[in-house]
GROMACS .gro file of C-alpha atoms in nm:
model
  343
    1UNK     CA    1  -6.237   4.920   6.763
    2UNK     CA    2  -6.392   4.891   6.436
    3UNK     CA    3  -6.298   4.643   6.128
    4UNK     CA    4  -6.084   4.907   5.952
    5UNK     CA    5  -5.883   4.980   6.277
    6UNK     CA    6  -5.775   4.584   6.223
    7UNK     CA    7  -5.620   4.590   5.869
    8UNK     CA    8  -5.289   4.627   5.883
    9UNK     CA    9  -5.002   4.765   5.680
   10UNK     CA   10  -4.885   4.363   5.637
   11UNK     CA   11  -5.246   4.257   5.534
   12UNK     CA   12  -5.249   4.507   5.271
   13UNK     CA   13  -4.871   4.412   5.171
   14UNK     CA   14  -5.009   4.047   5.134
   15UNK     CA   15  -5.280   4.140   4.952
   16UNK     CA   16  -5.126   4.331   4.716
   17UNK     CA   17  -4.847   4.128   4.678
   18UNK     CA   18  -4.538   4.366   4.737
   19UNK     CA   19  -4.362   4.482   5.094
   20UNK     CA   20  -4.502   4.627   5.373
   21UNK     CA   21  -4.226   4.921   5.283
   22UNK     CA   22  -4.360   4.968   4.951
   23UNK     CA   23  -4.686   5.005   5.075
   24UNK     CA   24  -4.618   5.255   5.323
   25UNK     CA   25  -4.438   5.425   5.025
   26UNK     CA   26  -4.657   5.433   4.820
   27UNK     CA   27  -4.940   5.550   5.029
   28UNK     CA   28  -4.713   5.809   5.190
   29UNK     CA   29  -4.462   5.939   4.880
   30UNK     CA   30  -4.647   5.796   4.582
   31UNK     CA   31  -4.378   5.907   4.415
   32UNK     CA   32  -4.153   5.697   4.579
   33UNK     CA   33  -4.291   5.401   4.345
   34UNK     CA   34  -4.384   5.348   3.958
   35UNK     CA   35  -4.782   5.452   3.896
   36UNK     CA   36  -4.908   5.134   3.884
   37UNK     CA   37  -4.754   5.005   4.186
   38UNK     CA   38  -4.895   5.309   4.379
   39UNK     CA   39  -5.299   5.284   4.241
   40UNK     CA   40  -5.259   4.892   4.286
   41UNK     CA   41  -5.161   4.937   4.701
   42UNK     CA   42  -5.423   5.261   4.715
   43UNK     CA   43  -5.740   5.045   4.586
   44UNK     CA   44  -5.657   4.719   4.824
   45UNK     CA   45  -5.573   4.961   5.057
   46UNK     CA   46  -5.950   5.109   5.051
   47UNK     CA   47  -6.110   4.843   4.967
   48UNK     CA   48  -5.994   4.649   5.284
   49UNK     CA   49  -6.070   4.976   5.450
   50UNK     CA   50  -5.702   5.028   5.591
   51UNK     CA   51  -5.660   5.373   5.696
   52UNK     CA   52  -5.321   5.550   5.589
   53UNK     CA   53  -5.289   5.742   5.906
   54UNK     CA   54  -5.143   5.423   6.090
   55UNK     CA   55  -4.865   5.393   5.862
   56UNK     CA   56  -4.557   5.336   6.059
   57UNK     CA   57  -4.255   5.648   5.912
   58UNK     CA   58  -3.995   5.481   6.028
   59UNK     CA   59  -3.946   5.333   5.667
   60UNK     CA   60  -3.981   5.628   5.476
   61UNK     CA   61  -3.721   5.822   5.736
   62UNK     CA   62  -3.469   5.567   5.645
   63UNK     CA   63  -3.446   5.677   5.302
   64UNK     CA   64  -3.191   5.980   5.231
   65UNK     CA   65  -3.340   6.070   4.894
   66UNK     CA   66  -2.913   6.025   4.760
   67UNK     CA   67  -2.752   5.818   4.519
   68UNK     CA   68  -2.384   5.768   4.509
   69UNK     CA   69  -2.223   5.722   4.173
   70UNK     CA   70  -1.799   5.644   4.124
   71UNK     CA   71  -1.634   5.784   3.832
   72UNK     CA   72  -1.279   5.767   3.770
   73UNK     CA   73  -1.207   6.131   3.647
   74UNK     CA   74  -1.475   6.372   3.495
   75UNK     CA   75  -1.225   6.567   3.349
   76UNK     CA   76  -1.276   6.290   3.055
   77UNK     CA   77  -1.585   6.357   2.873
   78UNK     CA   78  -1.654   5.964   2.897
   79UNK     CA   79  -1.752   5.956   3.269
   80UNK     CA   80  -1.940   6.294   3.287
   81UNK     CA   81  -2.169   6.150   2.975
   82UNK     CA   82  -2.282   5.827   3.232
   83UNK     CA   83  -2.316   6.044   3.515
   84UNK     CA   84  -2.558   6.284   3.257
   85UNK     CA   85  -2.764   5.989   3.161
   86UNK     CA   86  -2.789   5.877   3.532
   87UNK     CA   87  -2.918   6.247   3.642
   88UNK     CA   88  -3.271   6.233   3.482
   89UNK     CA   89  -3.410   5.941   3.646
   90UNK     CA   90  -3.334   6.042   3.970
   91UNK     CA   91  -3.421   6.393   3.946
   92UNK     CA   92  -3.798   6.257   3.793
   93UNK     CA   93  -3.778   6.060   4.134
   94UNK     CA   94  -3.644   6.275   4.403
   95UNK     CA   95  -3.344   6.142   4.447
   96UNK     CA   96  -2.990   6.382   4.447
   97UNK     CA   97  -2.691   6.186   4.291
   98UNK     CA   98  -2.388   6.320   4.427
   99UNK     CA   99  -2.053   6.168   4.276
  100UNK     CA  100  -1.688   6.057   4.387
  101UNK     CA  101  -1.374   6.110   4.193
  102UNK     CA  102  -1.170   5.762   4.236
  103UNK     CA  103  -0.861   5.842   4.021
  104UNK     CA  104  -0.855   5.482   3.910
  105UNK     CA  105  -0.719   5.387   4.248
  106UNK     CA  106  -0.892   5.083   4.402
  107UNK     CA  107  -0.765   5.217   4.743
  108UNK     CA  108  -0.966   5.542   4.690
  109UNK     CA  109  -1.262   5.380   4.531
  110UNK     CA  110  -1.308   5.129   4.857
  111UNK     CA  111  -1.266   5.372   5.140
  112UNK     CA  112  -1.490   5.631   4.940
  113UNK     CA  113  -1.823   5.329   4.922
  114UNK     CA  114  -1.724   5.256   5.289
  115UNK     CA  115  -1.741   5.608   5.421
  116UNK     CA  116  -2.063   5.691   5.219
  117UNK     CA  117  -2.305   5.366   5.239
  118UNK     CA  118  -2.497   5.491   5.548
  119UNK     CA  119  -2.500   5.814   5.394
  120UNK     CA  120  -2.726   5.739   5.081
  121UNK     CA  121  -2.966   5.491   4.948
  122UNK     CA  122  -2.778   5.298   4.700
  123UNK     CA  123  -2.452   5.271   4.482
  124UNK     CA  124  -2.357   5.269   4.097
  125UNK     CA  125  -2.001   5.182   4.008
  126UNK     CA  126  -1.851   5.319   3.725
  127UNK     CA  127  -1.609   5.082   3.544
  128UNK     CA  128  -1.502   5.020   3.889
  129UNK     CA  129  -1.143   4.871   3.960
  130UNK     CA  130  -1.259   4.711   4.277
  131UNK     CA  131  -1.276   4.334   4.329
  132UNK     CA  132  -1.585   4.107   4.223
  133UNK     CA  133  -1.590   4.006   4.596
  134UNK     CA  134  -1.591   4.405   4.710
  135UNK     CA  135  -1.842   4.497   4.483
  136UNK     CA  136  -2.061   4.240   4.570
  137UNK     CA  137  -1.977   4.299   4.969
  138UNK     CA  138  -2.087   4.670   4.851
  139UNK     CA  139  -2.392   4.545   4.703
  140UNK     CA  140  -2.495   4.334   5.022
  141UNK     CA  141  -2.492   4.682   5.196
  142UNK     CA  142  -2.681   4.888   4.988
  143UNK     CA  143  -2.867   4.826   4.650
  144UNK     CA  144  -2.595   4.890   4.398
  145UNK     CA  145  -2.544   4.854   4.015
  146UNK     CA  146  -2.245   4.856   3.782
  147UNK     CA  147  -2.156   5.026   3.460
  148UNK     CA  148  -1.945   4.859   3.211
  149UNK     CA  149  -1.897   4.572   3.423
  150UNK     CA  150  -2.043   4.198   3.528
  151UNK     CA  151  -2.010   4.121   3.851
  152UNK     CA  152  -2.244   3.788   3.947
  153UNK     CA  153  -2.518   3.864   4.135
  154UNK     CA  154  -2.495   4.210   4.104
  155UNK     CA  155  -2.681   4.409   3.864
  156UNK     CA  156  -2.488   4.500   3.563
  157UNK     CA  157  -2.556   4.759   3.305
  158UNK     CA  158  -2.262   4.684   2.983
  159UNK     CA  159  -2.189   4.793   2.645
  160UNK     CA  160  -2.097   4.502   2.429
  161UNK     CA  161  -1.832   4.577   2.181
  162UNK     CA  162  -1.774   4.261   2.027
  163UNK     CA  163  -1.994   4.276   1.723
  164UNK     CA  164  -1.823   4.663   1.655
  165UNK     CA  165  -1.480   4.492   1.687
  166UNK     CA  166  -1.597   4.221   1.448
  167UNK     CA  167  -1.731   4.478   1.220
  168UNK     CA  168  -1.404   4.729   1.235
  169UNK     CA  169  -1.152   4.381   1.181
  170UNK     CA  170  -1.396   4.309   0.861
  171UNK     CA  171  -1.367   4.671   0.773
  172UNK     CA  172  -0.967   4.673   0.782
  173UNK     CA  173  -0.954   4.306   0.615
  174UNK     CA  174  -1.174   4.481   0.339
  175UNK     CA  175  -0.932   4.769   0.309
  176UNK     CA  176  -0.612   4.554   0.234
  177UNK     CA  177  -0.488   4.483   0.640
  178UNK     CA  178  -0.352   4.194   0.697
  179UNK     CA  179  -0.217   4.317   1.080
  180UNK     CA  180  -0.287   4.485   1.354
  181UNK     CA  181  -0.223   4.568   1.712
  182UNK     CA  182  -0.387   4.646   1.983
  183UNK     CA  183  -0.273   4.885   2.272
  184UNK     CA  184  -0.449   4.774   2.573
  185UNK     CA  185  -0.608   4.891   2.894
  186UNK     CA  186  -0.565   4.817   3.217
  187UNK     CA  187  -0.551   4.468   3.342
  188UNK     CA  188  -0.799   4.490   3.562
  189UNK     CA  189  -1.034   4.670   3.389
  190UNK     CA  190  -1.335   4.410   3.233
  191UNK     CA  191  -1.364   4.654   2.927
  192UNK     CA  192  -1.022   4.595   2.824
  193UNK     CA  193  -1.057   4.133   2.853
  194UNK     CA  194  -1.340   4.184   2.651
  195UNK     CA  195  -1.212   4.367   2.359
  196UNK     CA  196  -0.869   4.164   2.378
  197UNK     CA  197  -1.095   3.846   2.302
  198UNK     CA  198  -1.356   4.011   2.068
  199UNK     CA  199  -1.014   4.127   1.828
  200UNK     CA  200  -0.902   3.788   1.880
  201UNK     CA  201  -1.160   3.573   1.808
  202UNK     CA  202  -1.236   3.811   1.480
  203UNK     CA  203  -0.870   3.796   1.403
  204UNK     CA  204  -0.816   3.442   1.350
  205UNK     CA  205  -1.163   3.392   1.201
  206UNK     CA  206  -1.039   3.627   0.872
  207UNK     CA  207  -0.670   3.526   0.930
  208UNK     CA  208  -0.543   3.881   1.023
  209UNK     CA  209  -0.246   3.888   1.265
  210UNK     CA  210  -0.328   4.071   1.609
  211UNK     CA  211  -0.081   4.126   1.878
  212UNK     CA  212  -0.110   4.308   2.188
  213UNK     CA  213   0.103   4.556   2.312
  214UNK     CA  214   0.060   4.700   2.700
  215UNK     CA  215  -0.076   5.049   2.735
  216UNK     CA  216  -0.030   5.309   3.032
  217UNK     CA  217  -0.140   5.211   3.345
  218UNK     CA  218  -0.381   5.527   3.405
  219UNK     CA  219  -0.616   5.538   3.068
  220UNK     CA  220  -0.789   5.866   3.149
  221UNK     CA  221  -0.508   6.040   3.297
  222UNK     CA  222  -0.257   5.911   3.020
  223UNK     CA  223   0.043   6.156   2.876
  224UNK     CA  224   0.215   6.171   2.587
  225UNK     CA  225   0.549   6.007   2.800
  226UNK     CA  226   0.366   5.731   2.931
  227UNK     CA  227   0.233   5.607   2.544
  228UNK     CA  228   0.590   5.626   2.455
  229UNK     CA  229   0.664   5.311   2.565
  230UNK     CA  230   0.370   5.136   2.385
  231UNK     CA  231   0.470   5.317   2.041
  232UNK     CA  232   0.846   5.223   2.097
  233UNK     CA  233   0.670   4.877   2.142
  234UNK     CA  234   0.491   4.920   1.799
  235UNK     CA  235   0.782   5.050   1.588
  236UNK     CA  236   0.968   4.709   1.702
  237UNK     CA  237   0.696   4.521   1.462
  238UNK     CA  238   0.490   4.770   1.294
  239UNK     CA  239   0.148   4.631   1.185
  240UNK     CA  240  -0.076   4.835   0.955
  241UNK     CA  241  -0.363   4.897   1.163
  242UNK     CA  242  -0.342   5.026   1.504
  243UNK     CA  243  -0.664   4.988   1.735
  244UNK     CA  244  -0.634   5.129   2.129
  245UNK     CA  245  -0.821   5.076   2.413
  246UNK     CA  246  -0.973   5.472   2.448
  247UNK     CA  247  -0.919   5.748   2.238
  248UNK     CA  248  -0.708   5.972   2.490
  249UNK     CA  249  -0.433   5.665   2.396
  250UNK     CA  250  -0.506   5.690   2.001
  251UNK     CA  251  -0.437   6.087   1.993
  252UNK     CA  252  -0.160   6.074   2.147
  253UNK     CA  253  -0.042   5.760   1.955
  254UNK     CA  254  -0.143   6.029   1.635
  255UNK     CA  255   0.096   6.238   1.786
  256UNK     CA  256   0.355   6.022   1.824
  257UNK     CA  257   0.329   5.849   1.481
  258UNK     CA  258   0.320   6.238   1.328
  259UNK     CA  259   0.663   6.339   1.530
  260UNK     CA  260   0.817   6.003   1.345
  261UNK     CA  261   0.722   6.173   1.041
  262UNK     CA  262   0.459   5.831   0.972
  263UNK     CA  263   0.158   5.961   0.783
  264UNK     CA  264  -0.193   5.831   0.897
  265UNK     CA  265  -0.365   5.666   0.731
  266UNK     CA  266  -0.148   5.668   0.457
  267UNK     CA  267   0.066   5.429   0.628
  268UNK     CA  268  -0.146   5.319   0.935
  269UNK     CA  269  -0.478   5.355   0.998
  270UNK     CA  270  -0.570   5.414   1.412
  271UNK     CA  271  -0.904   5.336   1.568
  272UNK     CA  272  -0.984   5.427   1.878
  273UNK     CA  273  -1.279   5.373   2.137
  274UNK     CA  274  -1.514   5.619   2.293
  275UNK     CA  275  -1.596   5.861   2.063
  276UNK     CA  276  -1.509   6.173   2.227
  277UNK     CA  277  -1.571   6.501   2.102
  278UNK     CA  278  -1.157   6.535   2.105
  279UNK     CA  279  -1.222   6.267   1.805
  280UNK     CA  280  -1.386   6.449   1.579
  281UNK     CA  281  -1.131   6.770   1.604
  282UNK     CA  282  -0.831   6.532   1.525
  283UNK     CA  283  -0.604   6.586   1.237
  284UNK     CA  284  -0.700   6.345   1.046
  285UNK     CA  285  -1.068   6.261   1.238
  286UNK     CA  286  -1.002   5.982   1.447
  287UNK     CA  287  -1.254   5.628   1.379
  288UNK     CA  288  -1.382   5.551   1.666
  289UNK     CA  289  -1.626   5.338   1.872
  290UNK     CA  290  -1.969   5.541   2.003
  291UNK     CA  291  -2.081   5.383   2.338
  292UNK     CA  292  -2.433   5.460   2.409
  293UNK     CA  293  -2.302   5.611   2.766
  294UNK     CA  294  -2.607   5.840   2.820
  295UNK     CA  295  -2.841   5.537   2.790
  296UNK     CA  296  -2.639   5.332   2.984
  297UNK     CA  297  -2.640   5.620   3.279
  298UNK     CA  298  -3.015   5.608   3.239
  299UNK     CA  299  -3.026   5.237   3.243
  300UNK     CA  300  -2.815   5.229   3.547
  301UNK     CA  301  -3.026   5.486   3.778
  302UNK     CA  302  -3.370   5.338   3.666
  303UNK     CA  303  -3.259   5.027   3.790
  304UNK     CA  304  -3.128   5.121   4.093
  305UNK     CA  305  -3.449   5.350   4.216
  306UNK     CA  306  -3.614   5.034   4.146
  307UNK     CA  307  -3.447   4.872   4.395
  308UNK     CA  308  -3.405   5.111   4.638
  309UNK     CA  309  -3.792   5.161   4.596
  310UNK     CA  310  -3.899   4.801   4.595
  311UNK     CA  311  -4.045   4.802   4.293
  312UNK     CA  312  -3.779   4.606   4.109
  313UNK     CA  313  -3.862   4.214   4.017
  314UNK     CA  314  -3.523   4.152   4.155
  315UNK     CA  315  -3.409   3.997   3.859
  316UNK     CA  316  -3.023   4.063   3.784
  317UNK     CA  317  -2.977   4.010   3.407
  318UNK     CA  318  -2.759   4.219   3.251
  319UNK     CA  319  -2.856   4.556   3.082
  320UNK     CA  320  -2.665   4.535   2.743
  321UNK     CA  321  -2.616   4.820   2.522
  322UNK     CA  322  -2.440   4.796   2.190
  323UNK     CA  323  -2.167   5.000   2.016
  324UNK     CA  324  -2.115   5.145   1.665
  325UNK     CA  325  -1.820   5.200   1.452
  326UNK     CA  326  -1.737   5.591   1.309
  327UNK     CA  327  -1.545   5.592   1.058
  328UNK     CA  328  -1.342   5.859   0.933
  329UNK     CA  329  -1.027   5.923   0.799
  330UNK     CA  330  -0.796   5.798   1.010
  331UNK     CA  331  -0.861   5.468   0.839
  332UNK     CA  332  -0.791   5.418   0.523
  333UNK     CA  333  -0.645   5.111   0.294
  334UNK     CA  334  -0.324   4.969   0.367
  335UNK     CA  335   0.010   5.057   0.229
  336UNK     CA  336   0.150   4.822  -0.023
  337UNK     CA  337   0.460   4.840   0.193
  338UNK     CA  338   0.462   4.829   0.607
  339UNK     CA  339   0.658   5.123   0.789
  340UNK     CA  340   1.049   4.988   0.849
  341UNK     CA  341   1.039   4.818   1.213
  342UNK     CA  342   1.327   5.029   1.439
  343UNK     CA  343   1.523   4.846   1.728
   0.00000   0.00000   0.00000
């Protein structure tokens, strides 16, 4: 047997310092790994004279070539803008990314990740509603990542909306507010903690007063019934600034304020989040919050391929985006006098 016949798919791993997987990879399916990762394993490869015929396939077989992304409900444009941004990087590397309607039931979401895990490569959760504990149990079964979420240990790809809320209580403070509420999200949802805190902390550092008033349960799937209770909630102790946790709940809020005869922003001014193209059609415009969700897709895939491929340095610090406040005129100074509060 000659020298070459004795290098093996491990000495050229060690030598090249990365897996024996991502060698066979990248000998096999270059473009399976990044460029430089591929020429690095092909020179030590032929300069130790290894021969790429005795690659063992097993390896590559394993791989499915799928991604599975969660979404709560694409029939909001917010979720079908990540799953946009995550398309690109996987169709540049091979990869299909199919995607699983979850409703913004936990139950769904679970038994969906269980079913599919041996069925794909890896896993990005959307704003999931699942558990730190199940998300990381996910993650120990297949390389996974999550959007608009931390989860410890896990990689995380977030928007951070603090400095935007900072900016928008400024804003208001500069306009004449001295209150304002917020209608929240769901409990569980890590979005909706952060931007509770973010309106706090900025609230009592320019002496505004917040409170918070409970949204619907179901934030993409919300009706005009179900925000009833929140305005009813509002009209008890009207403030003169409204923000809400998406813009699907500050529309309809529009609406409601508009059947109560309550001009806006006349008399309050309403913010929402997301920046939907529903936004921009509003009478008046609605101010919003843009979320870089197309980057933030992109961010999520790239780093998933990366581990799925090996060619991650299987570091785990956060991705953060940031957000930025649109303005228009559904925001405007406040009143000298406050709508009447009704029982």
């Amino acid at each position: 047997m000659s020298e070459s016949m004795k290098v093996t798919i491990r000495d050229v791993a060690k030598e090249a310092g990365v897996s024996p997987t991502t060698v066979s990879r990248a000998l096999s399916r270059p473009g399976r790994v990044n460029l430089e990762t591929a020429t690095k394993v092909r020179e030590v490869a032929e300069r130790l004279g290894y021969r790429t015929k005795n690659l063992e396939p097993q390896n590559d077989d394993a791989l499915r070539g799928m991604i599975l992304t969660t979404a709560s409900d694409l029939k909001y444009s917010v979720f079908a803008d990540f799953v946009d941004g995550m398309q690109k990087p996987c169709l540049d590397r091979n990869f299909i990314l199919l995607t699983a309607i979850t409703e913004e039931n936990r139950d769904l979401e679970r038994s969906t990740i269980m079913r599919m895990t041996s069925q794909v490569d890896g896993l990005i959760l959307t704003s999931s509603r699942l558990s730190d504990s199940t998300v990381r149990k996910a993650a120990q079964m297949r390389p996974t990542v999550v959007v608009n979420r931390l989860v410890s240990g896990v990689q995380s790809v977030i928007s951070d909306d603090r400095p935007v809320l900072t900016k928008i209580v400024r804003r208001l403070k500069a306009l004449g507010h001295r209150s304002i509420s917020y209608v929240a999200g769901p409990d569980n949802s890590w979005q909706n903690g952060l931007r509770w805190q973010a309106l706090l902390v900025a609230c009592q550092r320019e002496q505004i007063k917040l409170r918070r008033i409970a949204g619907p349960h179901l934030p993409t799937r919300a009706t005009g019934s179900l925000m009833e209770d929140a305005f009813r909630e509002f009209m008890r102790s009207p403030t003169t600034a409204v923000v809400l946790f998406n813009d699907i709940f500050a529309l309809q809020f529009m609406d409601l304020l508009a059947s109560a005869d309550i001009r806006v922003p006349e008399q309050v001014s309403v913010i929402g989040i997301d920046d939907t193209p529903e936004s921009a059609r509003s009478n008046p415009p609605l101010a919003t919050v843009h979320i870089p969700r197309e980057e933030m897709g992109s961010d999520a895939s790239s780093k998933l391929i990366s581990k799925i491929l090996h060619t991650s340095d299987g570091s785990t610090t956060p991705v953060v985006r940031y957000s930025t406040f649109i303005e228009r005129e559904s925001v405007g100074p406040a009143p000298d006098q406050p709508i009447p509060a009704v029982e």
